[in-house]
Amino acid sequence: MTLWGAWPAKDGFAYVGDESGRPQPWFQTWDGERRILPVDGAVTRLAWRPDETRLLAVVDVTGGQDYRLAEIDPATGDVEWIAQEPGVRREIGVPYSTASTPYSPDGRLLAYATSARDATCLDVYVRDLATGACTMVLQGDDRYLPVCFSPDSRRLLVLKFHQNTDQDLYACDLATGLVQHLTPHEGPAKYQPGGWNEDGIYLCTTEGRDHLGVALLAPGRPLRWIATPDADIENVVVGPHRVVWALPDDQRTVLCAAPDAAGGPDAPGTRIELPGFASQPFGYDGFVPRFSSAGHLLAQVGAPDRATQFFSVDPDTGRTQQLTRFDEDLPDDLVTPRTVRFTSADGLEITGLLYRPPAATGPVPAVLTIHGGPEWAALPVHDPLIQRLVRAGIAVLAPNVRGSTGRGLAYQRLIYRDWGRGDLADFDAAAHYLRSLPWVDGDRLGVHGMSYGGFAALSCLARLPHHWRAGIAICGPADLETDIRALPPTWSRRVTEWIGDVDDPQDLARLRDASPLTHAAAIRAPLLLAHAEGDTTVAINATEQLHKKLADLGKTVRFIRLSRGHLPDDRDEREELDAAFAQWFHDHLLEP
């Protein structure tokens, strides 16, 4: 089961889970009683009104990412749609993140972004909950997203989300209409707010440095640093009389706190080591811890060898209490990976998570599984497919190649305008690393990935064909030109800097050379493709072309057509896919 996005209330907490088959809102009391609050569509985000009389849900009804907003009455389950025109994308904060607070502290206003005016931009609106009147407070020339209100509800903090590595903050005065630019800077920098209290805005930022540190931003004053470790802080959380940040420590998360809001970079503070990997950078695809009214943190904690659970954490004592008991029927022989390091062709150090079958005798096959994004990371949390492969006797390496998060701004930006070049060298190094292990059979290697990971898997199969005995690519761009032309309109203003310019002949030639479809004839390994008709992030066309080309060439290829969306949101379909993927590698890696 997959769960995320928990939000505490007085009597319990709401979260998104797919226990019913699709992502839906659930409410659990602090005593453990649970109930579903059904809504039509796949829910991506939740947020409570301050008085907890309504629960806001961001819903993908069609699978096309035209997110709609609905408020749910938690007492009756009644659903009121407050923004549901089709074909319009809406966000209540940073996409795929739980780091924003869309309601004003006084409970009168709701902030959201919408592409209604211009499909290539996101404008920011404020809705009066009493009258239903909506007012534009910032007209965008890019993706602008509301983050939170000031404590007095008079100003709205807005994030300009140009790239995952290039952001800016603005304060919108709701009375005067004035918009103040809070973070003028040169070059790329991250500004990821965690909350706004009487001291100012606490945020994670790379301003003037490579790694994300915690700082206090008071409008009109320079940044004041709170914590500046030589590692990326994942997020910062602002609570009553307490500011806490999450710092990764190999395969665990440590919660850190200054003794009070006036602490500095060298001030002694508390450190709480959680029983696993807790938060994810700025909440991407997961969860940022949140303070309950009792002053405890609601944290989502996962590990490779057990299901993800919600915990209550006392930041004063460090005491943790497990609140949920999901999937307790998981096998008891799940494997924990070890962190490994190897060197790419240009000397860059690459890290990864290596899973070794515990009962293997003799050299075993291995699969390279590549995360999506590409600005994301392989994380030490439970992955059913990885564990299924390992239990079948197949080793798995999940690398964090250039472009991955968690290694600093410069490392993350190495993928920009370099898809299929530097990263391909990293995958080649990963294959050589696997071949160097005496307990791995280097002649039985597979490669697998989804989204960008699907592109990476196809690149490996088409441009490093000598390494692989089997491959799987899910919803991956087989042709970069096709992908760029079909990307969501709200990504159009970032794509030239991120991937390339299809209107520049020299750039287009580079993109075509880096595309797996160009080199399809070189693919030797049996290939399983999966893609959805309604994928609005990566169009299915190039995957269909690749399948036809390989079939015409007499290659071993299978194509699974998915039901909807970029990534499967139906739990049963996802489990069926995992079974099909595991069988594919079993047939082509384990069988003689």
XYZ file of C-alpha atoms in Angstrom:
592
model
C 0.000 0.000 0.000
C 1.160 3.532 -0.789
C 0.461 6.450 1.551
C 1.565 10.064 1.853
C 0.521 13.616 2.656
C -0.598 13.245 6.290
C -1.973 16.349 7.980
C -2.668 16.382 11.762
C -5.885 17.626 13.362
C -7.116 17.806 16.937
C -8.700 14.340 16.956
C -6.361 12.552 14.548
C -4.853 12.999 11.111
C -5.849 12.816 7.464
C -3.672 11.181 4.832
C -3.771 9.887 1.262
C -3.697 6.117 0.809
C -4.551 3.625 -1.937
C -5.893 0.873 0.317
C -9.240 1.036 -1.525
C -7.534 0.653 -4.913
C -6.962 4.322 -5.815
C -5.449 7.223 -3.838
C -8.195 8.516 -1.530
C -8.415 10.627 1.654
C -8.460 8.709 4.926
C -8.872 9.900 8.486
C -7.392 8.107 11.488
C -8.021 9.064 15.095
C -5.086 9.165 17.494
C -6.535 5.929 18.949
C -6.237 4.159 15.603
C -9.781 4.143 14.195
C -9.771 4.740 10.424
C -12.342 5.683 7.821
C -12.249 6.642 4.152
C -13.586 9.973 2.836
C -14.257 9.009 -0.786
C -14.056 11.457 -3.670
C -14.264 10.879 -7.430
C -10.748 10.637 -8.853
C -7.199 10.092 -7.627
C -6.289 12.397 -4.738
C -2.794 13.900 -4.718
C -2.789 16.394 -1.810
C -4.733 17.280 1.342
C -4.972 20.294 3.654
C -7.189 21.149 6.633
C -9.032 24.404 7.082
C -7.704 25.961 10.309
C -11.010 25.215 12.094
C -10.905 21.617 10.738
C -14.479 21.811 9.430
C -13.341 21.011 5.882
C -10.568 18.945 4.316
C -9.243 20.228 1.001
C -8.375 17.602 -1.613
C -6.473 18.091 -4.858
C -7.955 15.562 -7.276
C -6.906 14.170 -10.651
C -10.255 13.070 -12.063
C -9.176 12.160 -15.597
C -5.557 11.115 -15.144
C -4.526 14.115 -17.263
C -3.152 16.193 -14.340
C -5.881 18.827 -14.720
C -6.089 18.921 -10.933
C -9.390 20.020 -9.391
C -10.132 21.239 -5.870
C -12.762 19.851 -3.553
C -13.588 20.437 0.111
C -14.802 17.436 2.117
C -16.926 17.651 5.239
C -15.133 15.147 7.532
C -18.281 14.612 9.638
C -20.642 13.713 6.780
C -18.286 12.908 3.892
C -20.109 15.441 1.664
C -17.940 16.779 -1.160
C -18.139 20.343 -2.504
C -16.211 21.059 -5.691
C -14.838 24.595 -5.601
C -12.712 24.583 -8.763
C -13.417 21.873 -11.299
C -13.472 23.286 -14.834
C -11.887 20.629 -17.116
C -8.585 21.181 -18.875
C -7.190 23.548 -16.238
C -4.341 22.658 -13.877
C -4.540 23.856 -10.281
C -1.990 23.603 -7.485
C -2.171 24.504 -3.785
C 1.617 24.641 -3.522
C 4.693 23.140 -5.074
C 3.763 20.282 -7.466
C 4.109 16.804 -5.970
C 4.918 18.318 -2.581
C 3.224 18.639 0.799
C 5.332 21.583 1.919
C 2.701 24.333 1.492
C -0.163 25.603 3.676
C -2.929 26.970 1.420
C -5.350 28.370 4.042
C -4.829 31.682 5.832
C -4.345 31.435 9.621
C -7.637 33.286 10.222
C -9.489 30.706 8.104
C -10.987 33.252 5.693
C -8.896 32.629 2.577
C -7.681 29.814 0.347
C -4.736 30.333 -2.029
C -4.157 28.296 -5.174
C -2.493 28.552 -8.567
C -4.217 27.957 -11.893
C -3.373 27.741 -15.587
C -6.833 29.003 -16.627
C -5.592 32.281 -18.145
C -2.496 30.944 -19.909
C -1.774 27.229 -20.236
C 1.984 27.892 -20.080
C 1.866 29.732 -16.740
C 0.436 29.453 -13.265
C -1.261 32.547 -11.818
C -1.955 32.840 -8.092
C -5.479 33.426 -6.784
C -6.991 33.923 -3.345
C -10.529 32.687 -2.710
C -12.757 34.263 -0.075
C -14.312 31.220 1.593
C -17.329 33.169 2.841
C -18.352 34.690 -0.490
C -16.621 32.433 -3.024
C -15.042 35.476 -4.703
C -11.652 34.787 -6.297
C -8.994 37.477 -6.773
C -5.782 37.210 -8.789
C -2.912 38.386 -6.583
C -0.037 37.566 -8.961
C -0.125 37.163 -12.728
C 2.551 34.716 -13.736
C 5.091 34.711 -16.518
C 6.172 31.240 -15.306
C 5.021 28.775 -12.627
C 4.061 30.760 -9.511
C 2.780 28.805 -6.529
C 1.351 29.873 -3.161
C 3.280 28.584 -0.141
C 1.752 30.106 3.005
C 0.256 33.265 4.505
C 1.880 35.601 7.001
C 0.784 35.089 10.637
C -1.629 38.040 10.381
C -3.125 36.702 7.088
C -2.341 40.010 5.356
C 0.379 38.740 2.997
C 0.820 35.643 0.869
C 4.201 34.044 0.255
C 4.574 32.893 -3.367
C 7.288 30.728 -4.907
C 8.413 31.174 -8.502
C 9.259 27.610 -9.476
C 11.255 28.072 -12.672
C 13.356 24.952 -12.192
C 13.865 22.427 -9.431
C 17.182 24.223 -8.924
C 16.125 27.828 -9.601
C 13.429 29.543 -7.535
C 12.434 32.920 -6.116
C 10.159 34.153 -3.339
C 7.606 36.967 -3.450
C 5.297 38.477 -0.839
C 1.874 39.641 -2.061
C 0.181 42.290 0.063
C -3.501 41.344 -0.107
C -4.719 44.820 0.897
C -2.618 46.985 -1.429
C -1.909 44.518 -4.233
C 1.818 45.250 -4.026
C 4.179 42.352 -4.792
C 7.619 42.386 -3.148
C 10.521 40.348 -4.535
C 12.192 38.864 -1.454
C 15.108 36.943 -2.954
C 16.917 38.827 -5.729
C 19.986 36.790 -6.688
C 22.279 35.903 -9.586
C 22.522 32.413 -10.990
C 20.449 29.405 -9.952
C 19.442 29.009 -6.311
C 16.851 27.059 -4.347
C 14.433 28.765 -1.955
C 12.179 26.227 -0.226
C 10.072 27.745 2.593
C 8.956 25.756 5.607
C 6.794 28.312 7.356
C 6.228 31.941 8.329
C 5.986 33.021 11.967
C 6.548 36.245 13.900
C 10.333 35.966 13.350
C 10.010 35.765 9.568
C 10.172 33.038 6.935
C 12.163 29.903 7.693
C 13.436 28.200 4.583
C 15.972 25.817 3.089
C 18.139 27.571 0.543
C 21.357 27.277 -1.454
C 21.893 31.044 -1.599
C 25.676 31.500 -1.792
C 26.363 27.780 -1.211
C 26.035 24.384 -2.861
C 24.082 22.498 -0.188
C 20.681 23.366 1.241
C 20.961 25.034 4.634
C 18.331 26.454 6.979
C 17.969 30.227 7.150
C 15.611 32.893 8.460
C 14.383 35.471 5.949
C 12.841 38.625 7.379
C 11.565 40.869 4.560
C 13.955 43.790 4.124
C 16.849 42.083 5.941
C 19.674 39.765 4.874
C 19.370 36.031 5.407
C 20.333 34.773 8.862
C 21.694 31.248 8.756
C 20.416 28.710 11.290
C 22.136 25.518 10.083
C 24.759 25.052 7.366
C 25.909 21.406 7.233
C 27.910 19.927 4.356
C 24.835 18.018 3.213
C 21.419 18.875 1.809
C 18.869 19.511 4.550
C 15.646 17.954 3.303
C 13.146 20.426 4.735
C 12.429 22.748 7.635
C 9.251 22.684 9.746
C 7.960 25.618 11.799
C 5.919 24.868 14.905
C 4.963 26.444 18.211
C 8.175 27.834 19.713
C 10.184 25.345 17.676
C 11.929 25.113 14.321
C 12.956 21.622 13.221
C 14.794 20.455 10.137
C 15.390 17.016 8.622
C 18.919 15.909 7.777
C 19.695 12.626 5.972
C 22.270 10.356 7.607
C 22.990 7.582 5.095
C 19.788 5.506 5.242
C 18.167 7.312 8.174
C 16.786 10.753 8.892
C 17.822 12.844 11.856
C 15.528 15.607 13.103
C 17.501 18.599 14.331
C 16.351 21.632 16.303
C 18.003 24.708 17.694
C 17.148 25.330 21.340
C 14.937 28.214 20.237
C 14.212 30.306 17.192
C 17.175 32.579 17.996
C 19.754 29.796 17.520
C 22.594 30.191 15.042
C 24.599 27.870 12.797
C 26.810 26.718 15.675
C 24.206 26.688 18.444
C 23.822 23.366 20.293
C 20.460 21.737 19.735
C 18.606 18.459 19.902
C 19.095 15.564 17.470
C 16.489 12.825 17.132
C 17.379 9.761 15.067
C 14.198 8.341 13.581
C 13.674 4.596 13.070
C 14.171 4.786 9.320
C 14.080 7.266 6.468
C 11.482 9.897 7.255
C 10.991 12.914 5.046
C 11.758 13.586 1.417
C 13.259 16.724 -0.108
C 10.643 19.504 0.153
C 8.007 16.780 0.304
C 8.378 15.551 -3.278
C 6.305 12.417 -3.837
C 5.915 12.103 -0.132
C 5.625 14.020 3.034
C 6.992 16.860 5.127
C 6.597 16.362 8.905
C 3.943 18.600 10.468
C 3.342 19.763 14.013
C 0.144 18.715 15.737
C -1.716 21.047 18.087
C -0.049 19.158 20.972
C 3.384 20.158 19.686
C 4.341 16.692 18.408
C 5.589 16.028 14.900
C 3.610 13.723 12.634
C 6.310 11.953 10.620
C 6.152 9.379 7.845
C 8.938 6.825 8.310
C 9.933 4.094 5.890
C 12.633 1.479 5.473
C 13.440 -1.064 2.753
C 12.569 -4.049 4.935
C 9.229 -2.859 6.283
C 6.155 -0.892 5.246
C 6.033 2.867 5.559
C 4.234 3.977 8.732
C 3.200 7.200 10.469
C 4.876 8.088 13.759
C 4.325 10.743 16.395
C 7.615 12.310 17.516
C 8.086 14.378 20.677
C 10.760 16.944 19.726
C 11.565 17.597 23.391
C 12.232 14.016 24.497
C 12.856 12.272 21.169
C 10.246 9.658 22.058
C 8.479 8.138 19.033
C 5.127 6.358 18.864
C 4.065 4.284 15.868
C 0.526 5.290 14.875
C -0.235 2.872 12.024
C 0.211 -0.840 11.301
C 0.031 -1.174 7.536
C 0.948 -4.323 5.622
C 2.006 -6.328 8.637
C 1.680 -9.423 6.439
C 4.841 -8.514 4.514
C 7.435 -11.297 4.302
C 9.920 -11.327 7.155
C 12.933 -11.915 4.874
C 13.006 -8.489 3.208
C 16.481 -7.176 2.441
C 18.115 -3.938 3.541
C 20.587 -2.529 0.979
C 24.048 -1.221 1.657
C 25.244 2.130 0.356
C 27.923 1.713 -2.313
C 30.155 4.085 -4.266
C 31.774 3.830 -7.670
C 33.415 6.244 -10.108
C 32.142 7.399 -13.488
C 34.342 7.951 -16.544
C 35.002 11.622 -15.713
C 35.947 10.854 -12.094
C 32.561 11.757 -10.614
C 31.670 9.667 -7.548
C 28.295 7.942 -7.839
C 26.446 6.441 -4.902
C 23.731 3.821 -4.908
C 21.752 1.294 -2.907
C 22.830 -2.315 -3.499
C 20.449 -5.159 -2.613
C 22.027 -8.633 -2.385
C 19.945 -11.825 -2.291
C 20.678 -13.369 1.122
C 20.465 -17.036 0.128
C 22.234 -16.825 -3.223
C 24.719 -19.574 -4.113
C 27.104 -18.825 -6.934
C 27.031 -15.710 -9.144
C 23.545 -14.183 -9.415
C 21.976 -11.943 -12.070
C 21.504 -8.261 -11.290
C 19.153 -5.448 -12.327
C 20.031 -1.757 -12.538
C 16.851 0.135 -11.530
C 16.923 3.855 -12.339
C 14.769 6.441 -10.565
C 12.607 8.999 -12.359
C 12.830 12.750 -12.319
C 15.667 12.897 -13.245
C 15.895 15.299 -10.275
C 14.928 12.754 -7.657
C 16.750 9.974 -5.818
C 16.806 6.273 -5.013
C 15.636 6.219 -1.400
C 15.935 3.593 1.351
C 12.215 2.841 1.558
C 10.190 -0.274 0.807
C 9.910 -1.033 -2.909
C 7.759 -4.125 -3.629
C 9.329 -4.756 -7.045
C 12.894 -4.578 -5.754
C 12.092 -6.926 -2.883
C 10.311 -9.328 -5.254
C 13.400 -9.473 -7.475
C 15.780 -9.959 -4.556
C 13.651 -12.762 -3.090
C 13.784 -14.447 -6.513
C 17.580 -14.400 -6.400
C 18.276 -11.253 -8.460
C 20.511 -8.493 -7.085
C 19.416 -4.878 -7.563
C 21.482 -1.680 -7.786
C 19.575 1.627 -7.502
C 22.095 4.381 -8.369
C 21.922 8.113 -7.737
C 23.635 9.315 -10.889
C 24.302 12.922 -11.879
C 21.095 14.939 -11.712
C 19.904 13.221 -8.535
C 18.833 15.245 -5.517
C 20.537 15.227 -2.139
C 24.092 15.809 -3.428
C 24.072 19.583 -3.765
C 22.998 22.105 -6.387
C 25.926 21.577 -8.774
C 25.498 17.779 -8.845
C 21.765 18.113 -9.508
C 22.325 20.526 -12.406
C 24.778 18.191 -14.172
C 21.824 16.607 -15.998
C 20.617 19.929 -17.466
C 20.858 19.888 -21.272
C 22.845 16.657 -20.965
C 20.230 13.899 -21.060
C 21.728 10.770 -22.614
C 25.359 11.854 -22.317
C 26.951 12.219 -18.865
C 24.230 10.118 -17.280
C 24.860 7.366 -19.848
C 28.500 7.275 -18.733
C 27.263 6.836 -15.158
C 25.070 3.888 -16.182
C 28.040 2.355 -17.986
C 30.059 2.741 -14.774
C 27.228 1.123 -12.797
C 27.239 -1.875 -15.128
C 31.020 -2.205 -14.793
C 30.679 -1.943 -11.011
C 28.172 -4.812 -10.997
C 30.459 -6.855 -13.215
C 33.303 -6.285 -10.747
C 31.428 -7.970 -7.890
C 32.493 -11.607 -7.567
C 28.996 -12.719 -6.554
C 27.295 -11.109 -9.610
C 27.078 -12.808 -13.008
C 28.077 -9.949 -15.305
C 26.602 -11.703 -18.323
C 23.094 -11.631 -16.805
C 22.365 -7.940 -16.235
C 18.985 -6.238 -16.646
C 17.935 -2.588 -16.574
C 14.639 -1.041 -15.505
C 13.151 2.421 -15.051
C 10.016 4.552 -15.095
C 9.521 8.062 -16.568
C 13.050 9.542 -16.855
C 14.178 6.150 -15.585
C 12.413 4.652 -18.594
C 14.394 6.948 -20.895
C 17.564 5.927 -19.057
C 16.753 2.222 -19.393
C 16.098 2.623 -23.124
C 19.341 4.602 -23.489
C 21.231 1.776 -21.798
C 19.669 -0.878 -24.039
C 20.154 1.089 -27.276
C 23.550 2.695 -26.655
C 25.238 0.250 -24.273
C 23.723 -2.930 -25.709
C 26.639 -5.193 -24.772
C 25.834 -4.959 -21.051
C 22.241 -6.151 -20.938
C 20.323 -9.407 -21.126
C 16.837 -7.877 -20.507
C 15.168 -4.504 -20.034
C 11.947 -2.811 -18.936
C 10.895 0.790 -19.672
C 7.689 2.303 -18.257
C 6.304 5.596 -19.597
C 9.780 6.623 -20.726
C 10.596 9.165 -23.464
C 11.904 7.118 -26.385
C 12.443 10.287 -28.441
C 13.448 13.576 -26.801
C 12.083 15.797 -29.572
C 8.667 14.146 -29.333
C 8.794 14.370 -25.555
C 9.651 18.090 -25.511
C 6.878 18.951 -27.967
C 4.320 17.019 -25.882
C 5.322 18.108 -22.372
C 2.643 19.800 -20.215
C 2.280 23.470 -21.260
C 3.266 24.661 -17.755
C 6.713 23.112 -18.320
C 7.328 24.947 -21.594
C 9.218 27.879 -20.042
C 11.790 25.615 -18.411
C 12.349 22.956 -21.055
C 15.074 24.659 -23.152
C 17.345 25.057 -20.126
C 16.367 21.647 -18.763
C 16.469 19.340 -21.815
C 17.044 21.361 -24.987
C 15.648 23.596 -27.738
C 13.887 21.727 -30.546
C 13.731 24.947 -32.597
C 17.540 25.251 -32.703
C 18.974 22.992 -35.467
C 22.215 22.259 -33.621
C 20.386 21.468 -30.390
C 17.852 19.348 -32.230
C 20.649 17.265 -33.734
C 22.049 16.703 -30.235
C 18.647 15.654 -28.923
C 18.079 13.223 -31.772
C 21.492 11.667 -31.234
C 20.696 11.178 -27.533
C 17.282 9.605 -28.223
C 16.898 5.825 -27.823
C 14.603 5.663 -30.866
C 17.502 6.792 -33.068
C 19.555 3.778 -31.968
C 16.698 1.252 -31.714
C 18.249 -1.171 -34.188
C 21.182 -1.710 -31.803
C 18.937 -3.092 -29.043
C 19.769 -6.745 -28.410
C 18.050 -7.527 -25.122
C 14.397 -8.572 -24.837
C 12.432 -5.427 -23.956
C 9.157 -4.966 -22.071
C 7.449 -1.601 -22.667
C 4.531 -0.140 -20.696
C 2.764 3.148 -21.371
C -0.679 4.721 -20.942
C -2.788 6.169 -23.754
C -3.689 9.204 -21.643
C -0.179 10.075 -20.493
C 0.010 13.888 -20.600
C 3.635 14.051 -19.366
C 5.312 11.647 -21.793
C 3.259 11.026 -24.935
C 2.799 7.405 -25.961
C 3.605 8.035 -29.664
C 7.362 7.430 -29.493
C 6.885 4.267 -27.423
C 4.499 2.967 -30.098
C 7.064 3.798 -32.797
C 9.798 2.031 -30.856
C 7.641 -1.056 -30.357
C 6.767 -1.238 -34.052
C 10.374 -0.746 -35.129
C 11.640 -3.486 -32.838
C 8.844 -5.852 -33.845
C 9.556 -5.229 -37.539
C 13.220 -6.027 -36.884
C 12.237 -9.324 -35.294
C 13.400 -8.314 -31.797
C 11.865 -9.768 -28.646
C 9.545 -7.015 -27.428
C 6.266 -6.817 -25.521
C 4.018 -3.766 -25.076
C 1.604 -3.349 -22.128
C -0.916 -0.537 -22.538
C -1.829 1.045 -19.218
C -5.213 2.505 -18.345
C -4.498 6.189 -17.597
C -2.059 8.835 -16.459
C 1.703 9.162 -16.514
C 2.292 6.727 -13.656
C -0.210 4.045 -12.624
C -2.453 5.272 -9.801
C -4.567 2.108 -9.597
C -3.198 -0.222 -6.935
C -4.330 -3.429 -8.619
C -2.833 -2.380 -11.956
C 0.430 -1.471 -10.244
C 0.615 -4.862 -8.517
C -0.132 -6.644 -11.797
C 2.650 -4.650 -13.460
C 5.133 -5.540 -10.726
C 4.259 -9.210 -11.220
C 4.721 -8.887 -14.994
C 8.058 -7.090 -14.564
C 9.346 -9.688 -12.111
C 8.283 -12.475 -14.479
C 10.066 -10.759 -17.388
C 13.354 -10.664 -15.523
C 12.794 -14.198 -14.219
C 12.317 -15.491 -17.764
C 15.275 -13.637 -19.265
C 17.796 -13.472 -16.402
C 17.172 -16.541 -14.254
C 16.282 -19.046 -16.947
C 19.224 -20.517 -18.927
